[in-house]
Coordinates of N, CA, C and O in Angstrom, one line a residue:
X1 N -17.3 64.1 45.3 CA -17.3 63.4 44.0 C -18.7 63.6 43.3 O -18.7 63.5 42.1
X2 N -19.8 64.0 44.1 CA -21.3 64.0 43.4 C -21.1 64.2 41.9 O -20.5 63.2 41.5
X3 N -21.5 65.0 41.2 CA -21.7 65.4 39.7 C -20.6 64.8 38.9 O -20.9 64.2 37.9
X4 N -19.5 65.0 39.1 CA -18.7 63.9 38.6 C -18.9 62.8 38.3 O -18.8 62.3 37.2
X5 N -19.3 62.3 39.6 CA -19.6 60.8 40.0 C -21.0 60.5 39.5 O -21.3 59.5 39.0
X6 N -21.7 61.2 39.7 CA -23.1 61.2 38.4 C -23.0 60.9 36.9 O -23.5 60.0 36.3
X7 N -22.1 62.0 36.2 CA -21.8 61.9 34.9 C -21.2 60.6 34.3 O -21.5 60.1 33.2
X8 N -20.2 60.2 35.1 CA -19.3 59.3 34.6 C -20.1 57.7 35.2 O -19.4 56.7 35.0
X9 N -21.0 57.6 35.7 CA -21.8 56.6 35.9 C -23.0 57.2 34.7 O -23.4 56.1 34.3
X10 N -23.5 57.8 34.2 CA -24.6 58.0 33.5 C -23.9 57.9 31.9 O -24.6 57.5 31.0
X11 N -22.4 58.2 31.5 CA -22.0 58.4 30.5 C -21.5 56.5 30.2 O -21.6 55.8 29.2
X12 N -21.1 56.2 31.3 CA -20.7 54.6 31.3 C -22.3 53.6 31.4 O -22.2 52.4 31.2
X13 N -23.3 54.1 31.6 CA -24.8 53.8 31.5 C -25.1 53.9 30.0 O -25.5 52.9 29.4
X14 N -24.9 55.0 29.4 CA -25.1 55.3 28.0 C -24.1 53.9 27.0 O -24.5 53.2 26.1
X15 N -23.2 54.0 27.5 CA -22.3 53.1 26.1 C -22.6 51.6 26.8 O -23.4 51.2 25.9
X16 N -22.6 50.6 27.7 CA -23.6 50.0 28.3 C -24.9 49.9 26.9 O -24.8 49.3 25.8
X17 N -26.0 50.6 27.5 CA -27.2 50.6 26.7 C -26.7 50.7 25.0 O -27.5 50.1 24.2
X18 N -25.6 51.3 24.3 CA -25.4 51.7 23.0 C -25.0 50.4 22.5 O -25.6 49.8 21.5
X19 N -23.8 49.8 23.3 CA -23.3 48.5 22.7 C -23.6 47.4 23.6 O -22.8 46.5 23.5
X20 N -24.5 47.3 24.3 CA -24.7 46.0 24.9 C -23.8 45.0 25.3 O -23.0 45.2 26.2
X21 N -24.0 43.8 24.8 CA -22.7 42.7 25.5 C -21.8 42.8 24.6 O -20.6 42.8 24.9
X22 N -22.2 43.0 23.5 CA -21.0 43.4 22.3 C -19.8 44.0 22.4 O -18.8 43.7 21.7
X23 N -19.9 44.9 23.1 CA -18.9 46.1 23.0 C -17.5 45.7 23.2 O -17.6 45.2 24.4
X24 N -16.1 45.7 22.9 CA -15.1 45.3 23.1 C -14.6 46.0 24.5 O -15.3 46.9 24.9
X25 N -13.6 45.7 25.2 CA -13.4 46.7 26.6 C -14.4 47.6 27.0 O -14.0 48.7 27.3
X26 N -15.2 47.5 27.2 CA -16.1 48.2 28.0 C -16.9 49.2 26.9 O -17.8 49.9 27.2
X27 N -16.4 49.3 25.7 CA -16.8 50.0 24.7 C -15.9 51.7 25.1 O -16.1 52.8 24.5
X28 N -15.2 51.5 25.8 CA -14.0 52.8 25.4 C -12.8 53.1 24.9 O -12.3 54.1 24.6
X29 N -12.5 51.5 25.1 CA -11.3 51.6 24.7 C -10.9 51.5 22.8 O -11.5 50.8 21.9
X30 N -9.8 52.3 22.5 CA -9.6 51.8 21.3 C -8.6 50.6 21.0 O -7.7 50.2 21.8
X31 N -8.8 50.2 19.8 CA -8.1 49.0 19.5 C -6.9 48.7 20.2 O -6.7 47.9 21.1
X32 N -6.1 49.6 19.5 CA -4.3 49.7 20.4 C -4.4 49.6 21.8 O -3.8 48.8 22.4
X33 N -5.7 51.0 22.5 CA -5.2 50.5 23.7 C -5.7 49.7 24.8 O -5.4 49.8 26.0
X34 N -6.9 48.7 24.0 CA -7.1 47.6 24.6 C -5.5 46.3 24.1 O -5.0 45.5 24.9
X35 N -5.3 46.3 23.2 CA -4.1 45.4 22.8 C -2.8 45.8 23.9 O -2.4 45.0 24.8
X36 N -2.5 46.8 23.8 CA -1.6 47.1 24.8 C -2.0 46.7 26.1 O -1.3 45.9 26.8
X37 N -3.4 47.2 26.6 CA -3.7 46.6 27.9 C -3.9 44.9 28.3 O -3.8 44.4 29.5
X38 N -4.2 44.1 26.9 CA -4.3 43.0 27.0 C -3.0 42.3 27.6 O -2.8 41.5 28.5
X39 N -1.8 42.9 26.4 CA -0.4 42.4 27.1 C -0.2 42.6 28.1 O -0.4 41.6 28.8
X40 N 0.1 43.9 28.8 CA 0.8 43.9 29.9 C 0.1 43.1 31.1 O 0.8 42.8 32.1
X41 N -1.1 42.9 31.0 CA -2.3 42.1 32.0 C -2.0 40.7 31.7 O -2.0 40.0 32.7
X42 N -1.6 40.1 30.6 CA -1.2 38.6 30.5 C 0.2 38.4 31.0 O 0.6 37.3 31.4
X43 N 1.0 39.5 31.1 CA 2.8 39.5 31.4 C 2.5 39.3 32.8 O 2.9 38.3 33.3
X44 N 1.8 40.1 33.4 CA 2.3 40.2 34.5 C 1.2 38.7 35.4 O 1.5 38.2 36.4
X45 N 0.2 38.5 34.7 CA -0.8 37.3 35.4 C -0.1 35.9 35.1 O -0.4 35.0 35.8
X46 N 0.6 35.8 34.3 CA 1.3 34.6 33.6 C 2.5 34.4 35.2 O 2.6 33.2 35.7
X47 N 3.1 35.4 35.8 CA 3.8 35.2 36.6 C 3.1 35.2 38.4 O 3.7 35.0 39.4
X48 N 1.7 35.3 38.1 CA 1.4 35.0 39.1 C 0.2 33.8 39.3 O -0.4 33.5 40.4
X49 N 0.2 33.3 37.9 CA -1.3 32.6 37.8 C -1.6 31.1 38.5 O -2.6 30.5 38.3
X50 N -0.7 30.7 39.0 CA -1.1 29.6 39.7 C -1.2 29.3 41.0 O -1.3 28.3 41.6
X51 N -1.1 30.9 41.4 CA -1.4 31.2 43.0 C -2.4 31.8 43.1 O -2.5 32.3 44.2
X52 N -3.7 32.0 42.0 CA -4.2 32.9 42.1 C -5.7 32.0 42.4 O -5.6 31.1 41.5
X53 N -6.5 31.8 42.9 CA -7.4 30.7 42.9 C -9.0 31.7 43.3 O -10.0 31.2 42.8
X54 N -9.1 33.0 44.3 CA -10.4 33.4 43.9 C -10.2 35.2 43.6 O -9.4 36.0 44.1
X55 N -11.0 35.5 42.8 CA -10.3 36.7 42.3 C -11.2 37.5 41.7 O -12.1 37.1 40.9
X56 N -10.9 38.9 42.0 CA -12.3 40.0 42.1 C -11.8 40.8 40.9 O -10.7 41.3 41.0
X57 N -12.9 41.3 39.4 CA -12.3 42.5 38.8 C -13.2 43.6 39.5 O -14.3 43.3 40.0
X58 N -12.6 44.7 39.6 CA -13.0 45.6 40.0 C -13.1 46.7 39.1 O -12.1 47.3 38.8
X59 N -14.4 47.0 38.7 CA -14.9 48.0 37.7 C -14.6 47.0 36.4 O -13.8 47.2 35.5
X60 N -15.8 46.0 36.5 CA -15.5 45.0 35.5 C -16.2 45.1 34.4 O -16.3 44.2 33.6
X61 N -17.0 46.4 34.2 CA -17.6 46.2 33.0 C -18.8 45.0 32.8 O -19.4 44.5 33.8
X62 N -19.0 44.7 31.3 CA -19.3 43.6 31.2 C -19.2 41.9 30.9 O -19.8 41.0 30.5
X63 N -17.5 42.3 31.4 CA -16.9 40.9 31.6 C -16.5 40.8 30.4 O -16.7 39.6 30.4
X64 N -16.0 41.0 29.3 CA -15.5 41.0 28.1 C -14.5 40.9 28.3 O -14.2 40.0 27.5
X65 N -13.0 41.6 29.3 CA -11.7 41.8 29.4 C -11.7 40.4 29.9 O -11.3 39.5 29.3
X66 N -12.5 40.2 31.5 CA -12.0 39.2 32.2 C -12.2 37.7 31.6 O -11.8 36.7 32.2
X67 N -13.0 37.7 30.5 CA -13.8 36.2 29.6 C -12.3 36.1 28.9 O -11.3 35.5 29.2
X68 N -12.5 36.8 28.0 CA -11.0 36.9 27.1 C -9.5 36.6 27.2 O -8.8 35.8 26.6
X69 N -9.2 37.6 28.2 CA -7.8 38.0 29.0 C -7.6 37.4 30.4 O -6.8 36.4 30.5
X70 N -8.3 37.8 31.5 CA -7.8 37.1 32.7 C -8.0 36.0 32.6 O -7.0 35.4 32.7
X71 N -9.0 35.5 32.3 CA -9.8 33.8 32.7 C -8.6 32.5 32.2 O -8.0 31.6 32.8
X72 N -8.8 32.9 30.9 CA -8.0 31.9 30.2 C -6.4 32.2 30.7 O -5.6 31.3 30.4
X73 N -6.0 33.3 31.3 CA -4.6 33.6 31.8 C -4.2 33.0 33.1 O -2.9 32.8 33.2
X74 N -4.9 32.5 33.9 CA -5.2 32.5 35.5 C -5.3 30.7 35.5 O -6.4 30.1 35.7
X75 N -4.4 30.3 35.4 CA -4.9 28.5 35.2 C -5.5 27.9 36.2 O -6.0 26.8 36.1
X76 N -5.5 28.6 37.2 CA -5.7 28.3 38.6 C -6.7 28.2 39.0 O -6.9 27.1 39.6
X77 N -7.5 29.1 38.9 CA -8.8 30.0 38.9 C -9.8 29.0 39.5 O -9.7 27.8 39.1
X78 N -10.7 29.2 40.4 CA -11.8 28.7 40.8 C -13.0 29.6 41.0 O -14.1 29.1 40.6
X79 N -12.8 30.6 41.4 CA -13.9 31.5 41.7 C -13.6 32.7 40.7 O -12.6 32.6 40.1
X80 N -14.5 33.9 40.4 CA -14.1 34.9 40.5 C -15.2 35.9 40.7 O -16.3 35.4 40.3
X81 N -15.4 37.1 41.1 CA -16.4 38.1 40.8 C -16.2 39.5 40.2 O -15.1 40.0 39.9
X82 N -16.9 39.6 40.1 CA -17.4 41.4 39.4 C -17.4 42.4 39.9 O -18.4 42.1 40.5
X83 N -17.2 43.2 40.2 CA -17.9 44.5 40.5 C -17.9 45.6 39.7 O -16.9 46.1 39.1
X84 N -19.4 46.3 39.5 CA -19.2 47.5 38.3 C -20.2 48.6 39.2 O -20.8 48.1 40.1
X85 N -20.3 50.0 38.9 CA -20.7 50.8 39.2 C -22.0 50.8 38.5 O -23.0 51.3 39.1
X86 N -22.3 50.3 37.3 CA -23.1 50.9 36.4 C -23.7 49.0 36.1 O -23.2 48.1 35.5
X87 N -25.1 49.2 36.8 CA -25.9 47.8 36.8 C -26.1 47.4 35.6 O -26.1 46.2 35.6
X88 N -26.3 47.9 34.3 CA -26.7 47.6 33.2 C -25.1 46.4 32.8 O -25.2 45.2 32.5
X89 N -23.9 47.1 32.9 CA -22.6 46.2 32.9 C -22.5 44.7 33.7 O -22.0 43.7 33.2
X90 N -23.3 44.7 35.2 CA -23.2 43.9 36.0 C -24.0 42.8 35.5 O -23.7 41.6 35.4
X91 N -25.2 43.3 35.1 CA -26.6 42.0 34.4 C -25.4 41.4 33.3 O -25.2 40.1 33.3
X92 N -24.8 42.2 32.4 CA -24.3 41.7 31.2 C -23.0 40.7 31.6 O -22.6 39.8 30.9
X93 N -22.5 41.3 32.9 CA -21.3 40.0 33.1 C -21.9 39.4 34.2 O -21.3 39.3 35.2
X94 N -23.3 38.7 34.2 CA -23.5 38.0 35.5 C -23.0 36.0 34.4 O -22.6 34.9 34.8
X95 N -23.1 36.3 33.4 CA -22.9 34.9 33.0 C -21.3 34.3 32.6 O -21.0 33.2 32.2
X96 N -20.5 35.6 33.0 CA -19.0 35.4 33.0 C -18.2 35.0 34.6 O -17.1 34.3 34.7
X97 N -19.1 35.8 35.8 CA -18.6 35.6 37.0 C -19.4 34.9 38.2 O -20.6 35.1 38.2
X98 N -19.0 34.2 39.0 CA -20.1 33.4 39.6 C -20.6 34.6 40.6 O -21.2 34.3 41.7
X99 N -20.5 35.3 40.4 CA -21.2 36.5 41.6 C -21.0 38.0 41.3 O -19.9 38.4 41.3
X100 N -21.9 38.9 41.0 CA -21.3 40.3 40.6 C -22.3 41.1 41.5 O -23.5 41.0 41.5
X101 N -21.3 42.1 42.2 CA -22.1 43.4 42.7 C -22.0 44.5 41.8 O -21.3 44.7 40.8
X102 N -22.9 45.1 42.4 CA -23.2 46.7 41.9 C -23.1 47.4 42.6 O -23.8 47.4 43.7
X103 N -21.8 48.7 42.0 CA -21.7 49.2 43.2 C -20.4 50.1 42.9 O -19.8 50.1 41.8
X104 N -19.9 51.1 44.0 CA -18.8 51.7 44.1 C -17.4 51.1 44.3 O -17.2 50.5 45.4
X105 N -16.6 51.1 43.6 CA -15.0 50.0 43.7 C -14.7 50.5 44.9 O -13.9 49.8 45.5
X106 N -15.3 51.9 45.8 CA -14.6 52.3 47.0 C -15.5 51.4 47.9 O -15.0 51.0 49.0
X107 N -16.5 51.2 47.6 CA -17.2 50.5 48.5 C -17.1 48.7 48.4 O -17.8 48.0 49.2
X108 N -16.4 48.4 47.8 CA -15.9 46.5 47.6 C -15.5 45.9 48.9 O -15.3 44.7 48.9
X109 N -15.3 46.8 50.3 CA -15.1 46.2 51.4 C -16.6 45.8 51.8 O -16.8 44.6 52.1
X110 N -17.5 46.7 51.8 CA -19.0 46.8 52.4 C -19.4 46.0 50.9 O -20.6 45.9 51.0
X111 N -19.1 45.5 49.9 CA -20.3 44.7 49.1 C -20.1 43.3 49.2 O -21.1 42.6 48.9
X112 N -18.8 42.7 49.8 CA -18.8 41.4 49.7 C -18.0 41.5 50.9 O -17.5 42.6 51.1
X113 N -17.7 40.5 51.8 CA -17.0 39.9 53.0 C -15.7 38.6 52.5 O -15.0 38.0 53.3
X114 N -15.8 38.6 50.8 CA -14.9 37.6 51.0 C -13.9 38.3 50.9 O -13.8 39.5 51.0
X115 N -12.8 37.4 50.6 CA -11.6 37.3 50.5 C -10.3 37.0 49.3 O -10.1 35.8 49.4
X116 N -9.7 37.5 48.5 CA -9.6 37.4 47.3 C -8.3 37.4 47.3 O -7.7 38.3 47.9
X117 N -7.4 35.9 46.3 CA -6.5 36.1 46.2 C -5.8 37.4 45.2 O -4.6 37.5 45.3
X118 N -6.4 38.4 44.4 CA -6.4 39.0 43.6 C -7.6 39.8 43.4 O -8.8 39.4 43.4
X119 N -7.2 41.0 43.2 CA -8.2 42.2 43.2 C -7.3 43.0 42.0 O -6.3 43.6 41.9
X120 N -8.7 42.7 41.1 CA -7.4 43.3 39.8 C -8.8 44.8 38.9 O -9.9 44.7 38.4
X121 N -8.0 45.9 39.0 CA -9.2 47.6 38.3 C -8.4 47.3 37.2 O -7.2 46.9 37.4
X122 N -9.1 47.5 36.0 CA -8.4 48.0 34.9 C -9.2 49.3 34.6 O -10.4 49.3 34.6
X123 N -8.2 50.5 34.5 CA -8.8 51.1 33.3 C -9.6 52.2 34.5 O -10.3 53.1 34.0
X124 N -9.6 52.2 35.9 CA -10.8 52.4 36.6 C -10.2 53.7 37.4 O -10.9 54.8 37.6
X125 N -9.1 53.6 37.8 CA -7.9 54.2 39.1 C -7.9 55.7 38.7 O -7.8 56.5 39.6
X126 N -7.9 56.0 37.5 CA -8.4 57.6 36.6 C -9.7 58.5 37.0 O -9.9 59.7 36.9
X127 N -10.4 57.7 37.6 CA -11.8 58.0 37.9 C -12.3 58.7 39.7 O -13.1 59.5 40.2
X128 N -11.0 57.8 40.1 CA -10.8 58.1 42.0 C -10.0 59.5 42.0 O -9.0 59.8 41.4
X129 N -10.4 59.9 42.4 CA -10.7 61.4 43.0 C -9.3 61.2 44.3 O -9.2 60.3 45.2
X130 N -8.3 62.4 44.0 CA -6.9 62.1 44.5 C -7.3 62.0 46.4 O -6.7 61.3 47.1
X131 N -8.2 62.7 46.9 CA -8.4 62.4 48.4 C -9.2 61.3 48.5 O -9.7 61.2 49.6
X132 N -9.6 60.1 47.3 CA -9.8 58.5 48.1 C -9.5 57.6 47.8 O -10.2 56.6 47.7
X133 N -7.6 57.8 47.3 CA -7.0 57.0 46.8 C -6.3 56.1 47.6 O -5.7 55.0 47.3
X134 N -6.5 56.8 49.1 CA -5.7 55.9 49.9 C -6.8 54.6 50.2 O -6.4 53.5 50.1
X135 N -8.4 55.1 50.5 CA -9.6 54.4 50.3 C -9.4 53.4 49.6 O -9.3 52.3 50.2
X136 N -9.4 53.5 48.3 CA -9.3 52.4 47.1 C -8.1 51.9 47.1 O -8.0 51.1 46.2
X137 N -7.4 51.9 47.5 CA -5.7 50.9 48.3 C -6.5 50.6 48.7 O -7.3 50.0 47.9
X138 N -7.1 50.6 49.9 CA -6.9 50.0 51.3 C -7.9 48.6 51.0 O -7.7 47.4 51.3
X139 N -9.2 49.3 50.4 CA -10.3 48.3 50.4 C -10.2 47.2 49.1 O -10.9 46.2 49.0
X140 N -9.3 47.8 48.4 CA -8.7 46.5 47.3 C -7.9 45.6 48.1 O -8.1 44.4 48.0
X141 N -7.1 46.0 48.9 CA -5.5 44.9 49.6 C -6.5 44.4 50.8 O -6.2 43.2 51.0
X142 N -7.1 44.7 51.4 CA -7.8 44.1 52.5 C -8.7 43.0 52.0 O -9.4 42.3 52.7

């Protein structure tokens, strides 16, 4: 993954620094396909949201999707955290989650020990590299 995994952490560092807390979806998405993503993320949480009580985004940006979209979707909700690759995202959603690491989504087993009724990537699964896809299953469901 090296140079890849350099670039797309240094390029997600740049928009970060460009648009700060501001930025709508992480600042890549465009309008439609943050709208689109907003639906199908409320369809399918609306049928699970009152079982859902502590709950991790994974490659959360700066909390913009999950303030917006999950939070108010999730009636349940007691806990939730962060995880983003790119620290500048993490500082920016520390006042949306009660806990956020920095860090690799392959690595979310080794950043925290809890336990989460919900482990939800948007937007992130494009990025994993087809030999550690089973990786990123395993340490999302565990």
């Amino acid at each position: 993954m090296g140079n890849s995994k350099e670039y797309i952490k240094g390029a997600y560092t740049k928009l970060s620094v460009i648009y700060g807390d501001s930025y709508k979806a992480n600042g890549y998405s465009s309008y439609r396909t943050y709208s689109i993503r907003k639906n199908i993320v409320q369809f399918m949480l609306n049928r699970i949201s009152d079982d859902v009580l502590f709950f991790m985004d994974s490659g959360c940006g700066n909390g913009f999707f999950f303030e917006n979209v999950v939070k108010p979707t999730l009636k349940s909700l007691q806990t939730a955290h962060g995880i983003d690759f790119v620290s500048n995202n993490t500082s920016q959603a520390e006042h949306v989650f009660e806990k956020t690491f920095t860090g690799d989504v392959l690595d979310i087993a080794q950043l925290t020990d809890a336990t989460y009724d919900l482990v939800m990537s948007n937007e992130v699964f494009q990025y994993i590299p087809p030999q550690n896809w089973g990786s990123f299953f395993s340490n999302h469901a565990s």
